[in-house]
């Protein structure tokens, strides 16, 4: 057998798209430790098992390979800094990253897509890594899109969609915000539309929209991208979102989903999108539209919403 080139093999392995997690624990002296890992895999539902592979080069390898408990945090789109901190920062990683503690005192990263508090089920020696298998004792999850990683680079659905954007177009980013069967809409002279912001920098889409909504008094949890289309001057990105509370919707109108079809909308693509939303929300079987203002394709989102 010919000798394998480890650098090439690493590249080949790196072609597999993964999410990004931060694995955390508390050692016997009470010190919290964590490292970034994309070797996470769900393993079993009964019993509930997951795995992650700490490398022997980690400064915390001994602690992770002998721990009784640990937690896995799946990072969200926009948490590249958190990933980089837990992959490279040599000081107190937890001082730089917002977190809470689970009931066992193990750190859980704030705003992660999901967190799993585990007791160690088994540790299997495997070359220059070990396979740390955990039994999930508690977990939390949200519908925020996860951060992706492939070929040594981060990616996200938002950026992928952004890649469709021809350069030079301004970007409109909006959110269909739902709360218990009702949706928040902005009334303009041209008609209704989801609340939205206009930007020139597409990397700031989510943050800018979140900030704008917050300024209007709406605290929305932005979810998956729902519709991406271009017209000759503008790139449009609409996400699904949930509002925990719409008691004071500011200058926005609150419309029951069943009444969405009766409204007059600001543009035809928005009318089409809202009609699709009204239909899909009956079964919660949502899809992502990618295309132009006139025609495009829908892709099922049902596994991710
Ligand atoms: C996206 C990404 C995924 C990683 N996945 C793993 C992994 O699965 N296992 C591992 O041991 N190290 C992984 N690393 C590297 C560790 O995070 C890094 O070596 C570690 O934080 C170094 O910690 P130390 O300074 O305490 O040794 C990954 C790094 C990145 C950026």
XYZ file of C-alpha atoms and ligand atoms in Angstrom:
336
model
C 0.000 0.000 0.000
C 1.376 3.428 -0.880
C 1.993 5.850 1.955
C -0.831 8.375 2.370
C 0.112 12.045 2.419
C -1.451 13.363 5.661
C -1.795 16.898 4.292
C -3.698 15.659 1.246
C -5.803 13.367 3.427
C -6.665 16.285 5.703
C -7.798 18.181 2.591
C -9.913 15.253 1.447
C -11.547 14.940 4.881
C -12.064 18.720 4.869
C -14.378 18.468 1.855
C -17.065 17.055 4.137
C -19.376 19.930 5.143
C -19.989 20.074 8.846
C -21.376 22.389 11.468
C -19.162 23.858 14.160
C -19.425 23.062 17.866
C -17.692 24.150 21.054
C -17.148 21.321 23.538
C -16.957 22.377 27.174
C -16.270 20.809 30.566
C -15.248 21.614 34.133
C -12.155 19.882 35.469
C -11.623 18.512 38.963
C -10.119 21.832 40.108
C -13.292 23.622 38.986
C -11.659 25.219 35.935
C -13.808 25.492 32.800
C -12.262 24.312 29.513
C -13.452 24.332 25.928
C -12.363 23.745 22.362
C -13.891 24.118 18.913
C -14.778 20.837 17.207
C -16.365 19.908 13.914
C -16.028 16.178 14.589
C -19.443 16.186 16.287
C -21.919 13.503 15.221
C -25.264 12.457 16.601
C -25.071 8.703 17.225
C -28.195 7.220 18.798
C -31.654 8.214 20.005
C -32.158 5.264 22.348
C -30.103 5.738 24.399
C -29.476 9.379 23.350
C -25.797 9.407 22.336
C -23.526 11.808 20.507
C -19.804 11.861 19.849
C -16.987 14.294 19.368
C -13.269 13.640 18.801
C -10.747 15.541 20.962
C -7.258 15.488 19.433
C -4.240 14.452 21.478
C -2.581 17.764 20.641
C -5.178 19.699 22.679
C -3.738 21.238 25.832
C -6.920 19.979 27.518
C -6.798 16.470 25.976
C -6.228 14.689 29.286
C -9.197 16.460 30.875
C -11.589 15.791 27.985
C -10.538 12.156 27.544
C -11.079 11.411 31.242
C -14.055 13.662 32.022
C -17.307 12.404 33.521
C -19.405 15.157 31.995
C -19.176 17.606 29.134
C -21.410 19.752 26.936
C -21.589 20.278 23.181
C -22.748 23.653 21.802
C -23.722 23.901 18.127
C -22.713 27.363 16.939
C -25.041 29.641 15.014
C -24.494 31.619 11.841
C -22.528 34.709 12.922
C -20.624 32.949 15.741
C -17.334 32.670 13.820
C -15.649 34.717 16.583
C -16.752 32.186 19.181
C -15.354 29.374 17.038
C -12.055 31.199 16.543
C -11.776 31.966 20.252
C -12.195 28.300 21.185
C -9.841 27.198 18.416
C -6.951 29.530 19.041
C -7.178 32.018 21.893
C -4.669 31.141 24.599
C -6.118 33.224 27.470
C -9.415 32.783 29.305
C -11.706 31.743 26.455
C -14.844 31.977 28.569
C -14.126 35.585 29.564
C -14.502 36.522 25.875
C -17.680 34.582 25.142
C -21.102 34.970 26.721
C -22.239 31.765 28.388
C -24.369 30.327 31.164
C -23.825 27.205 33.285
C -25.910 24.046 33.143
C -27.128 22.391 36.336
C -23.718 20.667 36.692
C -21.768 23.910 36.248
C -20.655 23.147 32.695
C -20.611 26.169 30.357
C -23.299 26.532 27.679
C -22.592 29.091 24.948
C -25.248 31.823 24.741
C -27.152 32.047 21.429
C -25.927 28.640 20.260
C -28.301 26.734 17.947
C -28.378 23.823 20.387
C -26.650 22.737 23.587
C -26.333 19.186 24.894
C -25.311 18.431 28.483
C -23.849 14.934 28.574
C -22.437 12.343 30.904
C -19.565 10.369 29.407
C -20.800 7.067 27.965
C -17.516 5.757 26.568
C -14.104 6.955 25.411
C -12.530 5.051 22.525
C -8.834 5.485 21.674
C -8.478 6.290 17.963
C -5.024 7.179 16.640
C -4.143 10.800 17.307
C -7.670 11.512 18.615
C -10.106 9.746 20.907
C -13.815 9.304 20.355
C -15.664 10.830 23.292
C -19.195 9.436 23.366
C -21.684 11.251 25.573
C -25.155 10.365 26.773
C -27.384 13.418 26.501
C -29.009 14.293 29.815
C -30.431 17.708 28.894
C -30.591 19.801 25.753
C -31.931 23.051 24.311
C -32.373 24.114 20.725
C -33.613 27.017 18.635
C -34.408 27.473 14.975
C -31.498 29.833 14.240
C -29.445 28.709 11.217
C -26.194 26.989 12.144
C -22.674 28.007 11.198
C -21.160 25.712 8.566
C -17.575 24.648 7.875
C -16.058 23.110 4.727
C -12.630 23.148 3.078
C -11.193 25.110 6.001
C -13.744 27.934 5.685
C -16.887 28.947 7.466
C -20.110 29.185 5.507
C -23.748 29.870 6.257
C -26.978 29.636 4.389
C -27.204 33.421 4.557
C -23.852 33.800 2.822
C -24.642 31.104 0.307
C -27.746 33.011 -0.629
C -25.684 36.184 -0.611
C -23.446 34.590 -3.212
C -26.351 34.823 -5.629
C -26.228 38.562 -5.313
C -24.776 40.272 -8.382
C -22.281 42.869 -7.180
C -23.416 46.478 -7.045
C -27.024 45.742 -6.152
C -28.396 47.211 -2.976
C -29.697 44.655 -0.522
C -33.079 44.592 1.147
C -33.364 42.270 4.119
C -36.716 41.626 5.765
C -38.370 39.230 8.183
C -41.726 37.517 8.287
C -42.229 37.704 12.041
C -44.815 35.411 13.519
C -46.362 35.227 16.953
C -49.119 32.725 17.677
C -50.793 32.706 14.278
C -50.278 36.407 13.587
C -47.670 38.249 11.532
C -46.137 41.714 11.900
C -46.364 43.829 8.749
C -45.394 47.362 7.835
C -47.994 49.488 6.030
C -46.430 51.643 3.288
C -48.035 53.871 0.676
C -47.605 51.079 -1.888
C -49.138 48.444 0.415
C -48.123 46.002 3.135
C -44.681 44.401 3.403
C -42.649 42.573 6.058
C -40.449 44.945 8.112
C -37.176 45.369 6.226
C -33.890 47.279 6.017
C -31.894 48.450 2.990
C -28.149 47.903 3.144
C -25.060 48.125 1.008
C -23.091 45.498 2.942
C -24.639 42.044 2.725
C -22.434 40.637 5.511
C -24.380 42.667 8.050
C -27.829 41.456 7.028
C -28.953 39.712 10.178
C -27.367 42.115 12.646
C -28.746 45.171 10.872
C -32.230 43.723 10.631
C -32.162 42.639 14.279
C -31.018 46.127 15.327
C -33.651 47.856 13.175
C -36.431 45.670 14.580
C -35.180 46.245 18.089
C -35.313 50.007 17.459
C -38.984 49.536 16.461
C -39.568 47.748 19.771
C -39.725 44.247 18.251
C -37.488 41.555 19.703
C -37.441 38.946 16.921
C -35.597 35.639 16.802
C -34.478 35.427 13.187
C -34.804 31.953 11.681
C -34.059 30.369 8.336
C -33.885 32.289 5.062
C -37.271 32.034 3.323
C -36.950 33.908 0.054
C -34.042 35.277 -1.985
C -34.616 37.043 -5.285
C -33.201 39.819 -7.423
C -34.870 42.516 -9.424
C -32.810 44.781 -11.693
C -31.706 47.085 -8.854
C -32.059 45.124 -5.638
C -31.169 41.824 -3.998
C -33.951 40.761 -1.608
C -33.490 38.388 1.333
C -36.407 37.523 3.637
C -36.052 35.317 6.690
C -38.613 33.617 8.864
C -38.682 34.931 12.434
C -40.549 34.519 15.670
C -41.433 37.214 18.173
C -41.815 36.007 21.763
C -44.080 38.967 22.486
C -45.929 41.386 20.203
C -47.875 43.295 22.828
C -46.394 46.588 21.575
C -45.599 46.204 17.881
C -44.573 49.865 17.450
C -45.568 51.147 14.020
C -46.203 47.651 12.687
C -49.604 46.082 12.056
C -50.488 42.677 13.480
C -52.360 40.507 10.960
C -53.791 37.021 11.473
C -52.216 34.544 9.036
C -55.682 33.611 7.782
C -56.222 37.264 6.740
C -52.925 37.636 4.816
C -54.679 36.839 1.511
C -57.013 39.839 1.913
C -54.205 42.431 2.003
C -52.767 44.545 -0.771
C -48.957 44.253 -0.827
C -46.209 46.713 -1.754
C -44.878 44.583 -4.634
C -45.952 41.512 -6.589
C -43.008 39.355 -5.348
C -43.971 40.206 -1.753
C -47.613 39.304 -2.486
C -46.471 35.976 -3.951
C -44.184 35.313 -0.988
C -46.902 36.103 1.556
C -49.410 33.881 -0.287
C -46.853 31.045 -0.161
C -46.255 31.763 3.531
C -49.994 31.662 4.308
C -50.281 28.325 2.497
C -47.151 26.743 3.952
C -47.880 27.845 7.505
C -50.964 25.579 7.477
C -48.688 22.510 7.475
C -45.522 24.278 8.783
C -43.853 22.686 5.769
C -41.838 25.733 4.687
C -39.629 26.065 1.621
C -36.876 28.415 0.497
C -37.430 30.374 -2.739
C -34.320 31.202 -4.783
C -34.580 33.062 -8.052
C -35.542 36.321 -9.666
C -38.614 38.439 -8.968
C -40.399 36.535 -11.771
C -39.221 32.947 -11.545
C -37.196 30.625 -9.387
C -37.175 27.348 -7.483
C -38.390 26.380 -4.038
C -36.359 24.061 -1.814
C -37.900 22.292 1.167
C -36.899 23.591 4.582
C -39.081 21.176 6.477
C -36.200 19.285 8.097
C -34.711 22.499 9.387
C -37.642 24.493 10.694
C -13.768 24.522 12.635
C -12.810 23.826 13.558
C -13.023 22.508 13.915
C -12.163 21.837 14.783
N -12.446 20.551 15.138
C -11.645 19.912 16.038
C -11.977 18.606 16.484
O -12.971 18.000 16.092
N -11.142 18.016 17.385
C -10.032 18.649 17.867
O -9.322 18.083 18.692
N -9.711 19.889 17.449
C -10.489 20.540 16.563
N -10.182 21.820 16.164
C -8.973 22.450 16.681
C -9.140 22.882 18.123
O -10.263 23.701 18.326
C -7.897 23.630 18.593
O -6.785 22.845 18.289
C -7.961 23.834 20.068
O -8.889 24.804 20.462
C -6.612 24.230 20.609
O -6.770 24.313 21.996
P -5.526 24.393 22.949
O -4.870 25.700 22.638
O -6.121 24.329 24.314
O -4.640 23.206 22.664
C -11.028 22.510 15.301
C -10.800 23.839 14.947
C -11.688 24.497 14.088
C -11.447 25.939 13.731
